[in-house]
Amino acid sequence: MERMTLLEKIGQMTQVDVHSLREGAVRRFGIGSVLSGGGGNPTPNNPEAWADMVQRVQREALESRLGIPLLYGVDAIHGHNNVRGATIFPHNVGLGATRDPDLVERIGRVTASELLATNVHWTFAPAVSVPQDIRWGRTFEGFSQDPAIASLLGAAFIRGLNGTGRPVLSSPKHYMGDGGTTWGSTRRYDWVQGWWNSDEPNRWQLDQGDLRTDEASLRKVHLPPYKAAIAAGALSIMISYSSWNGQKLHAHRYLLTDVLKGELDFQGFLVSDWLGVSQLDSNFENAVCLAVNAGLDMVMVPFEYERFIRAVEAGVGNGNIAASRVDDACRRILKVKAALGLFDDPFGDSALLSAVGSESHRAVAREAVSKSQVLLKNKNGAVPISPNVRRLLVAGSAADDIGLQCGGWTIEWQGGRGAITPGTTLLEGLSTMVSPGTSIAFQPDGVFGVEHGEVGVVVLSEPPYSEGEGDRYELSLPAEDVELVRRVRSQCDVLVLVIYSGRPLVIGEVLDSCDAIVASWLPGTEANGIADVLFGRRPFSGRLPYDWPETMDEVKVRSRRGHAPRFPILWPISYGLTTAGRPPD
Ligand code: BGC
Ligand code: BGC
């Protein structure tokens, strides 16, 4: 640090979106970190191109005056999920249903190895949000509404990332209270170009909103996972867009500096969220001063990095930012880089490339899928289904759609539909389970013609979404989904319903018409793990990570008063029926 100029120290504090970098900027400014946001992919999108892209910017960092390696960050929140061909695990909501820290730790190790294969040393994960309102579009990123489960599994994931011999940096997020905001409290910032400025009455209403509660409940519900994460070795923490009682976390000196760095003795660095600093003030220089003085060490600018560097420089020049604050931020970042071994080897391990999306990695995902399935209803032992069933009807386009089973944050920020990346759909999984004498018919619209089926499987899905794009006031099944269930009901003896969703949904009348109902969450690429439990190759053992509502009626009443909403519960958290699995053959 003694050899560093002020501008070089500020460079370390700067994080830039890879597609906004101008040629030579990393070298010239000594940029400390580069990221790929959701969908920040190379062309073509494959593991080799990822490795090349990251290596290229890292090489440039090594050519800067002091040759300080940079930290490349991505959102690997359910596997290395921007990479076509990577292993995609269930989103955290499903892992919460497993209650299995050993499994989550192994998922952390596989994710770390797929990251290192592409020279990436940092993932903005795990989300240790404690969602209190399932209408939030990020409910699926949280493990559970219960802070104890978020703490247990968040820590397990961090241990996994650190457990491969070469540690990968985690960023538990979003500190803190992101899951406790009030409907309608999201602010708009006309000076920032962000999605959240949408005027859609049903979007961006909870996400980035305001948590209205006293300090005791803030500490009880939202702080525990950070204590657990720090104990597990987390060395960076991402700050939340949201506010606490009207004050933005990005400018919250008490919660960032006094609580995290003081009381909890956090030794790593704090990183801001995408454009989060820009939101603080229409005057960018003021915004930067507020954030840095509150305790932010690295800023995900992510576009206009030169403007950011100049803003910090000006702040130090006019005394609004203490030079010692910049020193502290820079020292924290360099210490983490040293702890990750970047000064010895700034690249990853190309020998791991051939294992990205390998059989053995996918086997871990398949196991996770099986363990995350929650059996909500099972009348007369409808499942397990016998492999000797003569005619099996499969309906719903989601039964054969990789994109829908993966959800948001897959290949693109908002996810996508169809064959967005290699994997196994439930339809493919089912067809490997049945006996040679079974005939399987698949009709997305559920119209099968004359022949009756012994068993029907209907797969429903929420559309993919991420962040406030998924905020949704009403969580009832759409009318066409109800109609699809009705149609298939009349064509089979036993009806099994599988639901892909990032949260519990209000299922209404289909509760009575289905014999078995399975909450599948967002399973990722290996949907054969669902077939495993449907056919009894493995037992059903998942338990609800969130209360499952019967209606949303009471929400409307309470949320107007600004309370965490409560609604009539159909199945409480931890509910889940079990079956006996057959040993795999
Ligand atoms: C999200 C973060 C994410 C970041 C980078 C933000 O919009 O809130 O969770 O890490 O983008 O993609
Ligand atoms: C980026 C995401 C980011 C989001 C925030 C998108 O354009 O790809 O990474 O989280 O913007 O608004």
CSV table of N, CA and C in Angstrom, one decimal, residues 15 122 124 126 128-129 138 170-178 207-208 226 236-244 247-257 259-261 266 268-277 279-280 290-292 294-300 325 467:
chain,number,residue,atom,x,y,z
A,15,GLN,N,-15.6,-1.4,-9.1
A,15,GLN,CA,-16.1,-2.6,-9.7
A,15,GLN,C,-16.9,-2.2,-11.0
A,122,TRP,N,-15.0,-15.3,-7.4
A,122,TRP,CA,-16.0,-14.6,-6.5
A,122,TRP,C,-17.4,-14.8,-7.0
A,124,PHE,N,-21.5,-13.7,-6.0
A,124,PHE,CA,-22.3,-12.9,-5.2
A,124,PHE,C,-23.4,-13.8,-4.6
A,126,PRO,N,-24.0,-16.6,-0.8
A,126,PRO,CA,-25.4,-17.0,-0.9
A,126,PRO,C,-26.3,-15.8,-0.5
A,128,VAL,N,-28.8,-14.7,1.8
A,128,VAL,CA,-29.3,-15.1,3.1
A,128,VAL,C,-30.4,-14.3,3.6
A,129,SER,N,-31.2,-13.7,2.6
A,129,SER,CA,-32.4,-13.0,2.9
A,129,SER,C,-33.3,-13.9,3.7
A,138,ARG,N,-38.0,-12.1,-5.0
A,138,ARG,CA,-36.7,-12.8,-4.7
A,138,ARG,C,-36.9,-13.8,-3.6
A,170,SER,N,-17.2,-15.6,-1.2
A,170,SER,CA,-18.7,-15.5,-1.2
A,170,SER,C,-19.1,-14.1,-0.9
A,171,SER,N,-20.3,-13.8,-1.1
A,171,SER,CA,-20.9,-12.5,-0.7
A,171,SER,C,-22.3,-12.7,-0.2
A,172,PRO,N,-22.4,-13.1,1.1
A,172,PRO,CA,-23.8,-13.2,1.6
A,172,PRO,C,-24.5,-11.8,1.4
A,173,LYS,N,-25.8,-11.9,1.0
A,173,LYS,CA,-26.5,-10.7,0.6
A,173,LYS,C,-27.9,-10.8,0.9
A,174,HIS,N,-28.7,-9.8,0.9
A,174,HIS,CA,-28.3,-8.4,0.8
A,174,HIS,C,-28.5,-7.8,2.1
A,175,TYR,N,-27.4,-7.3,2.7
A,175,TYR,CA,-27.3,-6.8,4.1
A,175,TYR,C,-28.1,-5.5,4.2
A,176,MET,N,-29.1,-5.4,5.0
A,176,MET,CA,-29.9,-6.5,5.5
A,176,MET,C,-31.3,-6.0,5.6
A,177,GLY,N,-32.2,-7.0,5.8
A,177,GLY,CA,-33.6,-6.7,5.8
A,177,GLY,C,-34.3,-6.6,4.5
A,178,ASP,N,-33.6,-7.1,3.4
A,178,ASP,CA,-34.1,-7.1,2.0
A,178,ASP,C,-35.4,-7.9,2.0
A,207,ASP,N,-39.5,-5.3,-3.7
A,207,ASP,CA,-38.1,-5.3,-3.9
A,207,ASP,C,-37.5,-3.9,-3.8
A,208,GLN,N,-36.4,-3.8,-3.1
A,208,GLN,CA,-35.7,-2.5,-2.9
A,208,GLN,C,-36.6,-1.6,-2.0
A,226,TYR,N,-26.0,-13.4,8.9
A,226,TYR,CA,-24.7,-12.7,8.7
A,226,TYR,C,-23.7,-13.1,9.8
A,236,SER,N,-16.6,-11.1,2.1
A,236,SER,CA,-17.2,-9.9,1.6
A,236,SER,C,-18.7,-10.0,1.8
A,237,ILE,N,-19.4,-8.9,1.9
A,237,ILE,CA,-20.8,-8.9,2.1
A,237,ILE,C,-21.4,-7.8,1.2
A,238,MET,N,-22.5,-8.2,0.5
A,238,MET,CA,-23.2,-7.2,-0.4
A,238,MET,C,-24.3,-6.5,0.3
A,239,ILE,N,-24.3,-5.2,0.1
A,239,ILE,CA,-25.3,-4.3,0.8
A,239,ILE,C,-26.6,-4.3,0.0
A,240,SER,N,-27.7,-4.1,0.8
A,240,SER,CA,-29.0,-4.2,0.2
A,240,SER,C,-29.5,-2.8,-0.4
A,241,TYR,N,-30.2,-2.9,-1.5
A,241,TYR,CA,-30.9,-1.7,-2.1
A,241,TYR,C,-31.9,-1.1,-1.1
A,242,SER,N,-32.4,-2.0,-0.2
A,242,SER,CA,-33.6,-1.6,0.6
A,242,SER,C,-33.2,-0.6,1.7
A,243,SER,N,-34.2,-0.1,2.4
A,243,SER,CA,-34.0,0.9,3.5
A,243,SER,C,-34.5,0.2,4.8
A,244,TRP,N,-34.1,0.8,5.9
A,244,TRP,CA,-34.6,0.5,7.2
A,244,TRP,C,-35.2,1.7,7.8
A,247,GLN,N,-34.3,4.8,5.8
A,247,GLN,CA,-32.9,5.2,5.5
A,247,GLN,C,-32.2,4.0,4.7
A,248,LYS,N,-31.7,4.4,3.5
A,248,LYS,CA,-31.1,3.4,2.6
A,248,LYS,C,-29.9,2.7,3.3
A,249,LEU,N,-29.9,1.4,3.1
A,249,LEU,CA,-28.7,0.6,3.7
A,249,LEU,C,-27.4,1.1,3.1
A,250,HIS,N,-27.4,1.5,1.9
A,250,HIS,CA,-26.1,1.9,1.2
A,250,HIS,C,-25.5,3.1,1.9
A,251,ALA,N,-26.3,3.8,2.7
A,251,ALA,CA,-25.7,5.0,3.4
A,251,ALA,C,-25.8,4.8,4.9
A,252,HIS,N,-26.0,3.6,5.3
A,252,HIS,CA,-26.3,3.4,6.8
A,252,HIS,C,-25.1,3.1,7.6
A,253,ARG,N,-24.5,4.2,8.0
A,253,ARG,CA,-23.2,4.1,8.8
A,253,ARG,C,-23.3,3.2,10.0
A,254,TYR,N,-24.4,3.3,10.7
A,254,TYR,CA,-24.6,2.5,11.9
A,254,TYR,C,-24.6,1.0,11.6
A,255,LEU,N,-25.4,0.6,10.6
A,255,LEU,CA,-25.5,-0.8,10.3
A,255,LEU,C,-24.2,-1.4,9.6
A,256,LEU,N,-23.6,-0.5,8.8
A,256,LEU,CA,-22.4,-1.0,8.0
A,256,LEU,C,-21.2,-1.0,8.9
A,257,THR,N,-20.9,0.2,9.5
A,257,THR,CA,-19.6,0.3,10.2
A,257,THR,C,-19.7,-0.1,11.6
A,259,VAL,N,-22.2,-1.8,13.4
A,259,VAL,CA,-22.6,-3.2,13.6
A,259,VAL,C,-21.7,-4.2,13.0
A,260,LEU,N,-21.6,-4.1,11.6
A,260,LEU,CA,-20.8,-5.2,10.9
A,260,LEU,C,-19.3,-5.1,11.3
A,261,LYS,N,-18.7,-4.0,11.0
A,261,LYS,CA,-17.3,-3.9,11.2
A,261,LYS,C,-16.8,-3.8,12.6
A,266,PHE,N,-16.3,-7.8,11.5
A,266,PHE,CA,-16.1,-8.3,10.2
A,266,PHE,C,-14.8,-7.7,9.5
A,268,GLY,N,-13.6,-8.5,6.4
A,268,GLY,CA,-13.6,-8.5,4.9
A,268,GLY,C,-14.0,-7.1,4.4
A,269,PHE,N,-14.5,-7.1,3.2
A,269,PHE,CA,-14.9,-5.8,2.6
A,269,PHE,C,-16.4,-5.8,2.2
A,270,LEU,N,-17.0,-4.6,2.2
A,270,LEU,CA,-18.4,-4.5,1.8
A,270,LEU,C,-18.5,-4.0,0.4
A,271,VAL,N,-19.4,-4.6,-0.4
A,271,VAL,CA,-19.6,-4.2,-1.8
A,271,VAL,C,-21.0,-3.7,-1.9
A,272,SER,N,-21.2,-2.7,-2.8
A,272,SER,CA,-22.5,-2.2,-3.0
A,272,SER,C,-23.2,-3.0,-4.1
A,273,ASP,N,-24.5,-2.8,-4.2
A,273,ASP,CA,-25.2,-3.4,-5.3
A,273,ASP,C,-25.3,-2.5,-6.5
A,274,TRP,N,-25.6,-3.2,-7.7
A,274,TRP,CA,-25.6,-2.6,-9.0
A,274,TRP,C,-26.4,-1.2,-9.0
A,275,LEU,N,-25.7,-0.2,-9.2
A,275,LEU,CA,-26.2,1.2,-9.3
A,275,LEU,C,-26.8,1.6,-7.9
A,276,GLY,N,-26.6,0.8,-6.9
A,276,GLY,CA,-27.1,1.1,-5.6
A,276,GLY,C,-26.6,2.5,-5.0
A,277,VAL,N,-25.4,2.8,-5.3
A,277,VAL,CA,-24.8,4.0,-4.8
A,277,VAL,C,-25.5,5.2,-5.5
A,279,GLN,N,-28.3,5.6,-6.5
A,279,GLN,CA,-29.7,5.9,-5.9
A,279,GLN,C,-29.7,6.9,-4.8
A,280,LEU,N,-28.5,7.0,-4.1
A,280,LEU,CA,-28.5,7.7,-2.8
A,280,LEU,C,-28.8,9.2,-3.0
A,290,LEU,N,-21.5,9.7,0.7
A,290,LEU,CA,-22.4,9.0,1.6
A,290,LEU,C,-22.1,7.6,1.8
A,291,ALA,N,-21.9,6.9,0.7
A,291,ALA,CA,-21.7,5.4,0.7
A,291,ALA,C,-20.3,5.1,1.3
A,292,VAL,N,-19.3,5.8,0.8
A,292,VAL,CA,-17.9,5.4,1.3
A,292,VAL,C,-17.8,5.8,2.8
A,294,ALA,N,-20.2,5.8,4.9
A,294,ALA,CA,-21.1,4.8,5.7
A,294,ALA,C,-20.3,3.5,5.9
A,295,GLY,N,-19.3,3.2,5.0
A,295,GLY,CA,-18.5,2.0,5.2
A,295,GLY,C,-18.3,1.1,4.0
A,296,LEU,N,-18.9,1.5,2.9
A,296,LEU,CA,-18.8,0.7,1.7
A,296,LEU,C,-17.3,0.8,1.2
A,297,ASP,N,-16.8,-0.4,0.9
A,297,ASP,CA,-15.4,-0.5,0.5
A,297,ASP,C,-15.2,-0.6,-1.0
A,298,MET,N,-16.1,-1.4,-1.7
A,298,MET,CA,-16.0,-1.5,-3.1
A,298,MET,C,-17.4,-1.1,-3.7
A,299,VAL,N,-17.4,-0.4,-4.8
A,299,VAL,CA,-18.6,0.0,-5.4
A,299,VAL,C,-18.9,-0.6,-6.7
A,300,MET,N,-20.0,-1.3,-6.8
A,300,MET,CA,-20.4,-1.9,-8.1
A,300,MET,C,-21.0,-0.8,-8.9
A,325,ARG,N,-10.1,6.5,5.3
A,325,ARG,CA,-11.2,5.7,4.9
A,325,ARG,C,-10.9,5.0,3.6
A,467,GLU,N,-35.7,-10.6,-9.2
A,467,GLU,CA,-35.8,-9.3,-8.5
A,467,GLU,C,-37.3,-8.7,-8.6
